[in-house]
C-alpha cells in the first residue's frame, strides 16, 4: 500500500508513503489505489474536508514513474494518461474542499495532483521545489497540468514555467500563484487545514489575458521566442504551447484529450527517447558506485590559485558549507580573486539564490592568503594555478610538505597528464584530477581523473565530494585532455581551419547551432580564450600527433593580442550591441574556399570518432558516461543524446 486514508473530526487525510522507497511516485498501481480511496471519501457524507500530504522527509510526490513512461507501448501510455485524468478529476470533483500540504519535491504528476485540489500550501523548506519539468524530458504535462495551470495562474505566468520546465522555490511559487501560502514546516498541517474553511474554490477568470486577441498575441510571441531558442529542434515545447493556449477556452475535457494526443505523439519521437535517457543517466550519475571503497568526509579544503577557476571553485565550495583556504602568490592576485568571489555572492543575493545571511556566512568560510600557510588540517587541496607543468610540479612538491600524509591532492588542469606530478609528492595514491568547467557555478560536470596510482579510497572520496557540492562526477582515466576537451578539440581545430581557408564564420557557427550546439565552435573558441585553447591544443597535438593540431590562425590571433571574448576580439569583435566577424581575423585567412556543405556531419563526426576512441582506450567506463559528460560539459545537443549516438 502506498497511500493511507484516515479521518478525524470530519477531516480526511491521504498520506502518501510509497513502500520501500524514499520517493513517492505515480505508477498505475498507485493511481488505482488513489482512485479507490477517493471513491470511499466521496461516499462518506460525514466528511467536511480532505488534506493530502506526504510521509517522506524531502519529497511530496516526485511525478510519474519514468521507467513505466519510457517503456510503455502506445496503448499502455494512452491508458495510463486516461487513468491519471480520471483519478485527478475524481479529486477535483469531490463535494468537499481539498488542500495539498506540500513539503519537498512536488514535481510533474505530483504538482498535477496538487493542481486538482482546491488549495495548495507549501513549506518554506529548502527541500521544497514546485513545477512541471516535463518538456525537459521531451513530453508535456498530460495529467491535467497543461490545462489546469494556465487556467489557475493565467497563460502569461504558466507558459514560461512549462516551456522552460522550471522548478520554483516556495516563495517564487507563491508569487506566481502556484501555491496559496508558504509557511514554516511545523505549521504546514495546521495552516493547510485552515484553508479548508474557505470551502471549494471557483476558477479565476483571467478575462484580459484569456480573450482570443490576447491569446493570439501571447501565442505568437511565445512561438517566436521558442523558435529563436530551440531552432525547432525540441518538439515538446511547441506542442505544450499549443495545448496550453487552447486550454484557456472551451471545456477541460476537450483539453485533456489534446494533452493525451500530444503526449502520445511526442512519446514516439527519437528526441524524447534521448532526453529521457539523459535524465536517467543523470540520476545514475548521482549514485553510481565506481568503486566499492568507502569515501572519507571532507570539510576543510584549500584552493591554490585565485584566478578564474580557483576563485570560481572557492566560491562554489563556500556556498556549499565547506571551508576553503584560498592561496595565490601575490596580494594583488588574492584581492582580484576575492573581488570575483564577492561579485558572485552579490549576484546570487540579488537574484534571491542566496539570502543575505547565507551570502555573508559563505564569504566568511573563505580564508584568502598570499602567504604559504600550513594546510595539515585540510582533507583536500585543489590546485588551480597557471597551466604550466613546471609551475604545477613546484606547487605539488611544496604541498607534499605542507599537508597531512593523507590529504587528497587534486589538480584542475585542463589537459596536462596528471601522472607527471606524481614524482613531486609523497604518497602518490592521493593524487588525482578534479576538472571543473568554466564558469564553475553554472557547469554541472566535474571530471574525476584517476592515475594508475590513485587509490580506490581517494576516488570514492572525490566522487562523494563532487556529489556533496551538487555537481555531477564522471570518472575518467588520466590521459591528455581527459575526456571532454579531447573530444572537443578536433572539432574546434577543424572549424578554425575551415575558417582559415576562407569559410564564413557565421556559416560555420550557424551550422552547428542548427545541429543543436548551444554555441558555434568559433564563438566557443572566443569564449574559452584563444591562448587557453592553443595551450590545450599543444598538449593534445604532442600526445596525438596523427590527428590533433594547433590551428595556425589561433596562434596568429594570440600573437596579435586577440585572445577572444576576454580581450574584446578573436574570431569575432565584441561590442555593446553584440558581436560581428573580426576584420583582423578575416584578414589573417589564407584562402577563399567557402565552408563545405557537409559542415555538420564533418564537424560532429570528428567528435563522434574521438568519443569512440576514448571508449576503446577505456578513458571513460561506458558510452553512457561519455554522452552524459559531453552534454553536461559542452552542451552537446541533448536531443541527439550525445556523441556516441550519432
Ligand atoms: P588564471 O590565469 O586565471 O589563474 C591562475 C592563477 O594561478 C593566477 O592568479 C596566478 O597568480 C596563480 N598562480 C600561479 N602560480 C602560482 C603558485 N605557485 N601558487 C599559487 N598560485 C599561483 O587561470 P585559470 O583559467 O583559472 O586556470 C587555472 C587552471 O585551471 C589551469 O590549469 C587551467 O588549465 C585550468 N582550467 C581552466 C579553465 C578555463 O576555462 N579557464 C577550465 C578548466 C580548467
XYZ file of C-alpha atoms and ligand atoms in Angstrom:
690
model
C 0.000 0.000 0.000
C 1.324 3.451 -0.928
C -1.437 5.726 0.370
C -3.257 5.564 3.694
C -6.621 7.129 4.453
C -7.543 8.289 7.942
C -10.125 10.715 9.268
C -10.667 12.718 12.439
C -13.340 15.320 13.261
C -14.753 15.103 9.740
C -11.426 15.789 8.003
C -9.931 13.009 5.884
C -6.181 12.745 5.316
C -4.498 10.941 2.434
C -0.909 10.200 3.416
C 1.409 9.295 0.517
C 4.150 6.912 1.647
C 5.445 4.594 -1.066
C 6.650 1.327 0.409
C 10.372 0.582 0.287
C 11.305 3.869 -1.348
C 12.447 7.321 -0.283
C 10.304 8.859 -3.048
C 6.585 8.946 -3.787
C 5.875 8.428 -7.475
C 2.808 7.701 -9.559
C 2.578 4.381 -11.338
C -0.571 2.559 -12.411
C -0.978 0.746 -9.070
C -0.692 3.970 -7.038
C -3.198 5.785 -9.249
C -5.658 2.887 -8.879
C -5.156 2.878 -5.122
C -5.810 6.625 -5.028
C -8.949 6.150 -7.087
C -10.314 3.610 -4.586
C -9.552 5.929 -1.650
C -11.273 8.835 -3.417
C -14.364 6.690 -4.011
C -14.523 5.981 -0.268
C -14.125 9.668 0.534
C -16.857 10.642 -1.948
C -19.217 8.108 -0.376
C -18.689 9.360 3.187
C -21.214 12.092 3.854
C -19.755 12.859 7.287
C -16.580 14.352 5.777
C -16.073 18.117 5.563
C -12.639 18.350 4.005
C -9.610 16.450 2.663
C -5.901 17.027 3.308
C -3.220 15.441 1.099
C 0.305 15.097 2.404
C 3.447 13.001 2.206
C 5.272 10.999 4.873
C 8.632 11.341 3.097
C 11.219 13.744 4.545
C 12.120 15.513 1.296
C 9.532 14.558 -1.317
C 5.838 15.335 -1.656
C 5.386 13.449 -4.944
C 8.202 13.318 -7.479
C 5.971 12.721 -10.508
C 5.223 9.803 -12.774
C 7.331 6.669 -12.772
C 9.654 7.371 -15.681
C 10.571 3.726 -16.158
C 6.930 2.976 -16.885
C 6.578 6.051 -19.078
C 9.654 5.397 -21.204
C 8.974 1.689 -21.754
C 5.180 1.857 -22.270
C 3.684 0.937 -25.651
C 1.360 3.480 -27.277
C -1.740 1.687 -25.921
C -0.301 1.347 -22.426
C 0.633 5.018 -22.350
C -2.820 6.056 -23.599
C -4.495 4.043 -20.871
C -2.130 5.452 -18.196
C -2.924 9.005 -19.319
C -6.672 8.257 -19.230
C -6.314 6.787 -15.756
C -4.465 9.892 -14.471
C -7.111 12.202 -15.932
C -9.917 10.120 -14.433
C -8.384 9.963 -10.931
C -7.403 13.645 -10.781
C -10.909 14.558 -11.998
C -12.346 12.423 -9.191
C -10.299 14.507 -6.750
C -11.285 17.815 -8.343
C -14.981 16.916 -8.347
C -15.223 15.921 -4.687
C -18.031 17.775 -2.969
C -15.724 18.695 -0.046
C -12.847 21.222 -0.149
C -9.373 19.773 -0.651
C -5.870 21.021 0.178
C -2.379 19.786 -0.688
C 0.171 20.321 2.126
C 3.398 20.370 0.155
C 6.783 19.696 1.685
C 9.681 18.569 -0.522
C 9.706 17.978 -4.279
C 6.259 18.492 -5.786
C 7.066 17.879 -9.371
C 5.362 16.811 -12.600
C 2.487 14.422 -11.778
C 2.902 15.409 -8.114
C 2.080 19.025 -8.876
C -0.673 17.951 -11.293
C -2.279 16.189 -8.309
C -1.920 19.387 -6.256
C -3.484 21.370 -9.131
C -6.595 19.190 -8.901
C -7.009 20.293 -5.259
C -8.815 23.485 -4.284
C -5.892 24.854 -2.243
C -2.117 24.434 -2.084
C 0.093 25.326 0.876
C 3.865 24.808 0.757
C 6.530 24.558 3.446
C 9.296 27.172 3.312
C 11.919 24.405 3.410
C 14.922 24.463 1.052
C 13.794 20.949 0.047
C 10.504 22.194 -1.362
C 10.507 22.632 -5.148
C 7.411 23.025 -7.273
C 6.853 22.806 -11.013
C 6.176 20.923 -14.206
C 9.513 19.945 -15.825
C 8.053 17.504 -18.412
C 9.171 19.439 -21.510
C 12.777 18.865 -20.419
C 12.088 15.169 -20.981
C 10.555 15.774 -24.400
C 6.931 15.392 -23.248
C 4.329 17.737 -21.740
C 2.270 17.735 -18.548
C -0.557 15.432 -19.600
C -2.385 14.581 -16.379
C -4.190 17.895 -16.482
C -1.188 20.166 -15.836
C -1.147 21.804 -19.274
C -4.833 22.602 -18.768
C -5.187 23.443 -15.076
C -2.038 25.549 -14.610
C -2.844 28.244 -17.228
C -6.448 28.319 -16.021
C -5.237 28.844 -12.442
C -2.374 31.352 -12.825
C -3.041 32.723 -16.331
C -1.234 31.940 -19.592
C 1.476 34.626 -19.258
C 2.658 33.149 -15.941
C 2.114 29.497 -16.874
C 3.867 29.399 -20.262
C 7.444 30.160 -19.155
C 7.115 27.625 -16.329
C 6.044 24.781 -18.592
C 8.077 25.682 -21.702
C 11.213 26.190 -19.573
C 10.480 23.169 -17.356
C 11.304 25.355 -14.378
C 11.134 24.238 -10.743
C 10.399 27.043 -8.308
C 11.366 27.610 -4.701
C 8.333 28.014 -2.401
C 8.269 31.818 -2.244
C 8.626 32.172 -6.041
C 5.857 29.595 -6.458
C 3.616 31.676 -4.187
C 4.373 34.906 -6.063
C 3.387 33.252 -9.336
C 0.205 31.781 -7.857
C 1.262 28.108 -7.966
C 0.600 27.841 -4.240
C -1.636 29.916 -1.982
C 0.687 30.220 1.013
C 4.180 29.392 2.249
C 4.600 28.549 5.927
C 7.241 27.017 8.220
C 7.152 23.237 8.043
C 5.947 22.865 11.617
C 2.830 24.905 10.759
C 2.196 23.252 7.401
C -0.577 20.942 8.500
C -2.441 23.399 10.731
C -2.243 26.143 8.126
C -3.413 23.797 5.382
C -6.381 22.694 7.483
C -7.253 26.378 7.917
C -7.623 26.684 4.136
C -10.347 24.042 4.149
C -12.566 26.555 5.951
C -12.587 28.627 2.722
C -14.649 25.893 1.055
C -14.499 24.946 -2.634
C -12.684 27.323 -4.897
C -14.005 28.690 -8.168
C -11.727 29.123 -11.175
C -10.323 32.667 -11.663
C -11.461 34.376 -14.897
C -8.224 35.937 -16.298
C -10.564 37.832 -18.570
C -7.959 40.223 -20.004
C -5.215 37.676 -20.662
C -7.524 34.963 -21.950
C -9.651 36.775 -24.521
C -8.982 35.453 -28.055
C -6.983 38.500 -29.174
C -4.639 38.406 -26.147
C -4.179 34.654 -26.506
C -3.215 35.067 -30.184
C -0.638 37.728 -29.279
C 0.794 35.698 -26.374
C 0.958 32.596 -28.564
C 2.770 34.353 -31.426
C 5.347 35.929 -29.109
C 5.995 32.682 -27.203
C 6.244 30.753 -30.503
C 8.796 33.223 -31.908
C 10.850 33.108 -28.694
C 10.821 29.312 -28.788
C 11.977 29.220 -32.390
C 14.871 31.579 -31.530
C 15.877 29.478 -28.552
C 15.391 25.936 -29.802
C 15.571 26.322 -33.613
C 12.639 23.928 -33.903
C 14.728 21.045 -32.560
C 12.615 20.316 -29.473
C 9.029 19.333 -30.433
C 7.684 19.183 -26.861
C 7.720 22.946 -26.352
C 5.569 23.916 -29.358
C 3.213 21.036 -28.548
C 2.811 22.296 -24.959
C 2.350 25.850 -26.224
C -0.469 24.740 -28.499
C -2.259 22.703 -25.825
C -1.932 25.444 -23.189
C -3.132 28.266 -25.438
C -6.221 26.257 -26.386
C -6.763 25.128 -22.770
C -7.905 28.539 -21.537
C -11.152 28.445 -23.513
C -13.666 25.655 -24.048
C -14.125 22.554 -21.928
C -11.476 20.994 -19.749
C -12.297 17.540 -21.086
C -11.517 18.608 -24.652
C -8.213 19.998 -23.428
C -7.389 16.775 -21.562
C -7.897 14.913 -24.872
C -5.447 17.284 -26.567
C -2.910 16.673 -23.760
C -3.228 12.953 -24.430
C -2.902 13.238 -28.208
C 0.178 15.425 -27.820
C 1.960 13.136 -25.364
C 1.260 10.056 -27.498
C 2.801 11.805 -30.485
C 5.824 13.078 -28.522
C 6.483 9.733 -26.829
C 7.173 8.156 -30.241
C 9.876 10.632 -31.173
C 13.619 9.939 -31.021
C 14.235 13.330 -29.336
C 12.095 12.192 -26.406
C 13.955 8.872 -26.121
C 17.278 10.779 -25.988
C 16.067 13.260 -23.365
C 14.557 10.511 -21.180
C 17.784 8.510 -21.412
C 19.852 11.546 -20.438
C 17.603 12.140 -17.448
C 18.114 8.546 -16.359
C 21.886 8.882 -16.869
C 21.865 11.981 -14.669
C 20.012 10.085 -11.954
C 22.520 7.242 -12.280
C 25.474 9.652 -12.083
C 24.114 10.845 -8.734
C 24.553 7.393 -7.186
C 26.648 5.107 -9.421
C 29.387 3.353 -7.423
C 32.586 3.455 -9.423
C 34.387 1.638 -6.605
C 33.459 -0.362 -3.513
C 35.780 1.723 -1.291
C 34.173 3.889 1.389
C 34.550 7.670 0.983
C 36.102 9.886 3.643
C 34.399 13.036 4.920
C 35.716 16.349 3.568
C 35.038 19.568 5.409
C 38.189 21.668 5.088
C 39.786 22.366 1.739
C 42.382 24.597 0.136
C 42.397 26.008 -3.388
C 45.752 27.020 -4.883
C 45.466 29.825 -7.432
C 42.814 32.549 -7.189
C 42.338 33.130 -10.930
C 39.206 32.456 -12.992
C 38.939 28.810 -11.934
C 40.390 28.979 -8.417
C 38.061 31.828 -7.415
C 35.140 30.040 -9.103
C 35.837 26.804 -7.217
C 36.384 28.569 -3.866
C 33.107 30.452 -4.319
C 31.194 27.293 -5.113
C 32.644 25.253 -2.225
C 31.932 28.042 0.248
C 28.296 28.260 -0.879
C 28.028 24.561 -0.052
C 29.163 24.980 3.539
C 32.791 23.976 3.005
C 35.756 25.878 4.488
C 38.355 26.987 1.949
C 41.870 28.376 2.285
C 42.411 30.309 -0.969
C 46.048 30.867 -1.802
C 47.792 32.783 -4.566
C 51.290 34.158 -4.953
C 50.642 37.883 -4.548
C 48.326 40.152 -2.559
C 47.132 41.547 -5.869
C 46.122 38.141 -7.237
C 44.390 37.258 -3.955
C 42.488 40.562 -3.957
C 41.412 40.035 -7.582
C 40.172 36.533 -6.706
C 38.236 37.785 -3.666
C 36.714 40.583 -5.750
C 35.457 37.953 -8.191
C 34.016 35.887 -5.358
C 32.297 38.904 -3.758
C 30.765 39.758 -7.113
C 29.385 36.231 -7.414
C 27.898 36.472 -3.927
C 26.345 39.861 -4.763
C 24.752 38.447 -7.901
C 23.385 35.412 -6.034
C 21.884 37.701 -3.407
C 20.348 39.998 -5.994
C 18.791 37.040 -7.796
C 17.483 35.598 -4.492
C 19.554 32.445 -4.982
C 21.073 33.101 -1.557
C 19.779 35.152 1.361
C 21.950 37.962 2.751
C 22.813 35.778 5.771
C 23.741 32.792 3.596
C 25.955 35.014 1.431
C 27.693 36.560 4.468
C 28.264 33.110 6.018
C 29.593 31.755 2.709
C 32.086 34.581 2.305
C 33.257 34.001 5.898
C 34.195 30.424 5.018
C 36.952 31.618 2.659
C 40.330 32.455 4.189
C 42.383 34.136 1.484
C 46.146 34.387 1.793
C 49.207 35.311 -0.245
C 51.498 33.538 2.212
C 52.416 29.861 2.246
C 50.347 28.625 5.194
C 50.212 25.137 6.759
C 47.442 23.036 5.253
C 47.627 19.992 7.542
C 44.015 20.335 8.638
C 42.684 20.287 5.070
C 41.367 16.971 3.800
C 41.529 18.092 0.158
C 43.625 20.591 -1.788
C 42.598 21.619 -5.314
C 45.343 23.204 -7.400
C 44.018 25.681 -9.988
C 47.199 27.636 -10.801
C 48.515 28.536 -14.244
C 48.562 25.759 -16.857
C 52.351 25.127 -16.824
C 53.667 21.711 -15.897
C 56.770 23.126 -14.170
C 54.709 25.538 -12.045
C 52.399 22.694 -11.046
C 55.332 20.399 -10.184
C 56.754 23.046 -7.839
C 53.348 23.598 -6.244
C 52.800 19.866 -5.653
C 56.299 19.393 -4.186
C 55.505 22.208 -1.756
C 52.015 20.834 -1.000
C 53.522 17.454 -0.215
C 55.397 19.085 2.705
C 52.613 21.390 3.782
C 49.737 18.877 4.054
C 48.954 15.792 6.143
C 50.182 12.481 4.685
C 46.653 11.559 3.589
C 45.363 14.940 2.347
C 43.970 14.385 -1.150
C 45.837 16.456 -3.724
C 43.846 17.323 -6.838
C 44.711 19.354 -9.906
C 42.222 21.215 -12.063
C 44.494 21.047 -15.117
C 42.665 21.176 -18.456
C 44.873 18.772 -20.330
C 48.267 18.082 -18.716
C 48.995 14.424 -17.877
C 48.489 14.186 -14.121
C 50.866 11.243 -13.625
C 53.737 13.651 -14.343
C 53.020 15.311 -10.996
C 53.274 12.022 -9.096
C 57.084 12.248 -8.792
C 56.753 15.569 -6.920
C 54.798 14.210 -3.950
C 54.902 11.607 -1.230
C 52.070 9.052 -1.272
C 51.002 9.463 -4.916
C 47.923 7.297 -4.229
C 46.316 10.560 -3.070
C 46.911 12.397 -6.363
C 44.004 12.853 -8.781
C 42.340 15.333 -11.108
C 39.199 17.305 -10.300
C 38.463 19.002 -13.588
C 35.814 21.683 -13.131
C 34.417 23.554 -16.136
C 34.104 27.285 -16.628
C 32.027 29.039 -15.260
C 32.167 26.800 -12.211
C 28.887 27.982 -10.681
C 26.995 27.122 -13.850
C 28.641 23.970 -15.208
C 27.448 20.784 -13.549
C 30.154 18.399 -14.704
C 33.361 17.553 -12.859
C 35.727 15.027 -14.432
C 37.302 12.972 -11.645
C 40.617 11.844 -13.074
C 42.320 8.700 -11.874
C 46.012 7.946 -12.450
C 47.464 4.415 -12.336
C 48.416 5.076 -8.721
C 45.295 6.810 -7.357
C 43.710 4.679 -4.620
C 40.100 3.475 -4.659
C 39.501 5.340 -1.414
C 40.746 8.597 -2.961
C 38.385 8.079 -5.916
C 35.414 7.196 -3.695
C 36.110 10.290 -1.570
C 36.435 12.579 -4.592
C 33.230 11.244 -6.176
C 31.274 11.645 -2.923
C 32.696 15.148 -2.502
C 31.676 16.194 -6.031
C 28.144 14.949 -5.353
C 28.039 16.654 -1.981
C 28.796 20.019 -3.609
C 25.910 19.446 -6.031
C 27.946 18.650 -9.148
C 27.885 15.588 -11.382
C 31.033 13.416 -11.357
C 32.213 11.304 -14.277
C 35.253 9.109 -13.650
C 37.915 9.284 -16.367
C 41.388 7.884 -16.864
C 44.459 10.109 -16.800
C 45.289 10.884 -20.409
C 45.952 14.199 -22.177
C 42.771 16.283 -22.350
C 40.912 13.583 -20.352
C 37.515 13.084 -21.962
C 35.630 16.294 -22.774
C 38.485 18.501 -24.004
C 39.916 15.643 -26.024
C 36.618 15.024 -27.844
C 36.011 18.737 -28.325
C 39.445 19.697 -29.646
C 39.428 18.061 -33.123
C 36.034 19.695 -33.710
C 37.293 23.161 -32.723
C 40.500 22.785 -34.721
C 38.618 21.718 -37.859
C 36.218 24.688 -37.521
C 39.170 27.102 -37.110
C 40.912 25.624 -40.153
C 37.778 25.805 -42.308
C 37.615 29.478 -41.335
C 41.301 29.966 -42.113
C 40.856 28.511 -45.589
C 38.177 31.088 -46.311
C 34.998 29.838 -44.588
C 32.455 32.420 -43.473
C 32.421 32.427 -39.630
C 28.690 32.922 -39.439
C 28.031 29.999 -41.792
C 30.293 27.751 -39.684
C 28.751 28.755 -36.361
C 25.161 28.719 -37.641
C 25.591 25.198 -38.977
C 26.443 23.926 -35.506
C 23.707 25.982 -33.846
C 21.304 24.278 -36.245
C 22.850 20.965 -35.231
C 21.810 21.837 -31.677
C 25.034 23.022 -30.031
C 24.467 25.927 -27.608
C 27.180 27.990 -29.323
C 29.068 27.745 -32.621
C 32.672 26.436 -32.484
C 34.339 29.791 -33.333
C 32.279 31.611 -30.714
C 33.179 28.865 -28.261
C 36.889 29.297 -29.012
C 36.495 33.015 -28.312
C 34.740 32.264 -25.007
C 37.368 29.747 -23.881
C 40.160 32.162 -24.844
C 42.369 31.533 -27.857
C 45.507 31.407 -25.681
C 43.939 28.778 -23.422
C 42.653 26.792 -26.427
C 46.055 26.952 -28.149
C 47.677 25.705 -24.943
C 45.336 22.714 -24.742
C 45.869 22.096 -28.475
C 49.666 21.996 -27.958
C 49.318 19.384 -25.213
C 46.962 17.246 -27.298
C 48.946 17.662 -30.524
C 52.033 16.373 -28.696
C 50.084 13.376 -27.403
C 48.150 12.508 -30.595
C 50.250 13.889 -33.467
C 48.423 11.735 -36.042
C 45.214 13.741 -35.773
C 45.490 16.727 -33.432
C 46.964 20.066 -34.484
C 47.293 23.623 -33.260
C 45.379 25.755 -35.764
C 47.777 28.360 -37.200
C 45.034 31.006 -37.220
C 44.622 30.717 -33.444
C 48.351 31.247 -32.893
C 48.361 34.264 -35.227
C 45.426 35.814 -33.381
C 47.083 35.203 -29.995
C 50.294 36.835 -31.271
C 48.269 39.889 -32.287
C 46.792 40.055 -28.766
C 43.368 38.950 -29.997
C 42.589 36.420 -27.270
C 38.833 36.102 -27.808
C 36.000 37.446 -25.729
C 38.192 38.487 -22.775
C 40.195 40.911 -24.973
C 37.132 42.039 -26.941
C 38.485 40.477 -30.147
C 39.056 36.991 -31.505
C 37.224 35.370 -34.402
C 34.598 38.000 -33.621
C 34.760 41.586 -32.444
C 32.633 42.194 -29.349
C 30.812 45.408 -28.628
C 27.832 46.734 -26.740
C 25.493 45.562 -29.486
C 26.728 42.000 -29.745
C 29.423 40.611 -31.992
C 30.434 40.602 -35.643
C 33.220 38.823 -37.566
C 36.541 40.438 -36.652
C 38.220 42.265 -39.581
C 41.629 41.260 -38.189
C 40.690 37.557 -38.117
C 39.234 37.811 -41.638
C 42.454 39.453 -42.853
C 44.526 36.563 -41.476
C 42.737 33.957 -43.625
C 44.970 32.281 -46.146
C 42.392 31.164 -48.743
C 38.953 31.869 -50.150
C 37.401 28.379 -50.078
C 33.797 28.539 -48.884
C 32.849 26.309 -45.962
C 31.978 22.782 -47.177
C 28.302 21.856 -47.494
C 28.562 18.888 -45.149
C 29.774 21.029 -42.240
C 27.506 19.452 -39.644
C 28.344 15.835 -40.348
C 32.012 16.641 -40.782
C 32.384 18.592 -37.539
C 30.097 16.410 -35.400
C 31.675 13.306 -36.971
C 35.062 14.317 -35.567
C 33.586 14.398 -32.060
C 31.891 11.038 -32.594
C 35.163 9.452 -33.834
C 37.186 10.770 -30.915
C 34.456 9.692 -28.477
C 34.709 6.110 -29.816
C 38.477 6.147 -29.437
C 38.067 7.276 -25.821
C 35.722 4.362 -25.159
C 38.101 1.875 -26.846
C 41.013 3.170 -24.749
C 38.986 2.974 -21.545
C 39.233 6.739 -20.882
C 35.634 6.519 -19.647
C 33.877 3.430 -18.287
C 30.946 3.468 -20.688
C 29.266 5.117 -23.666
C 26.702 6.405 -21.164
C 29.392 8.275 -19.224
C 30.768 9.785 -22.436
C 27.374 11.001 -23.626
C 26.486 12.465 -20.250
C 29.877 14.176 -19.868
C 29.611 15.785 -23.317
C 26.079 17.031 -22.709
C 26.899 18.413 -19.263
C 30.389 19.651 -20.118
C 29.778 21.186 -23.558
C 26.011 21.369 -24.010
C 26.280 18.775 -26.813
C 22.797 18.767 -28.455
C 20.805 16.943 -25.725
C 18.055 15.853 -28.124
C 20.681 13.862 -30.054
C 21.683 12.057 -26.871
C 25.460 12.565 -27.067
C 28.341 11.879 -29.469
C 28.097 8.088 -29.053
C 24.582 8.196 -30.514
C 25.444 9.758 -33.879
P 44.258 32.077 -14.391
O 45.423 32.558 -15.164
O 43.002 32.889 -14.381
O 44.678 31.887 -12.852
C 45.835 31.245 -12.459
C 46.223 31.783 -11.078
O 47.249 30.960 -10.548
C 46.754 33.220 -11.121
O 46.032 34.017 -10.207
C 48.209 33.057 -10.680
O 48.678 34.153 -9.919
C 48.106 31.796 -9.818
N 49.381 31.140 -9.601
C 50.425 30.960 -10.444
N 51.406 30.285 -9.811
C 51.004 30.055 -8.546
C 51.590 29.412 -7.411
N 52.798 28.914 -7.471
N 50.873 29.349 -6.293
C 49.628 29.868 -6.215
N 49.033 30.499 -7.257
C 49.717 30.581 -8.400
O 43.985 30.591 -14.882
P 42.623 29.769 -14.849
O 41.890 29.993 -16.105
O 41.956 29.977 -13.541
O 43.170 28.272 -14.908
C 43.693 27.626 -13.781
C 43.808 26.139 -14.071
O 42.509 25.630 -14.393
C 44.680 25.808 -15.261
O 45.336 24.594 -15.017
C 43.671 25.673 -16.398
O 44.143 24.855 -17.445
C 42.531 25.011 -15.681
N 41.219 25.208 -16.297
C 40.862 26.394 -16.870
C 39.592 26.536 -17.435
C 39.174 27.853 -18.051
O 38.225 27.851 -18.844
N 39.817 28.950 -17.724
C 38.686 25.482 -17.399
C 39.062 24.287 -16.770
C 40.327 24.160 -16.220
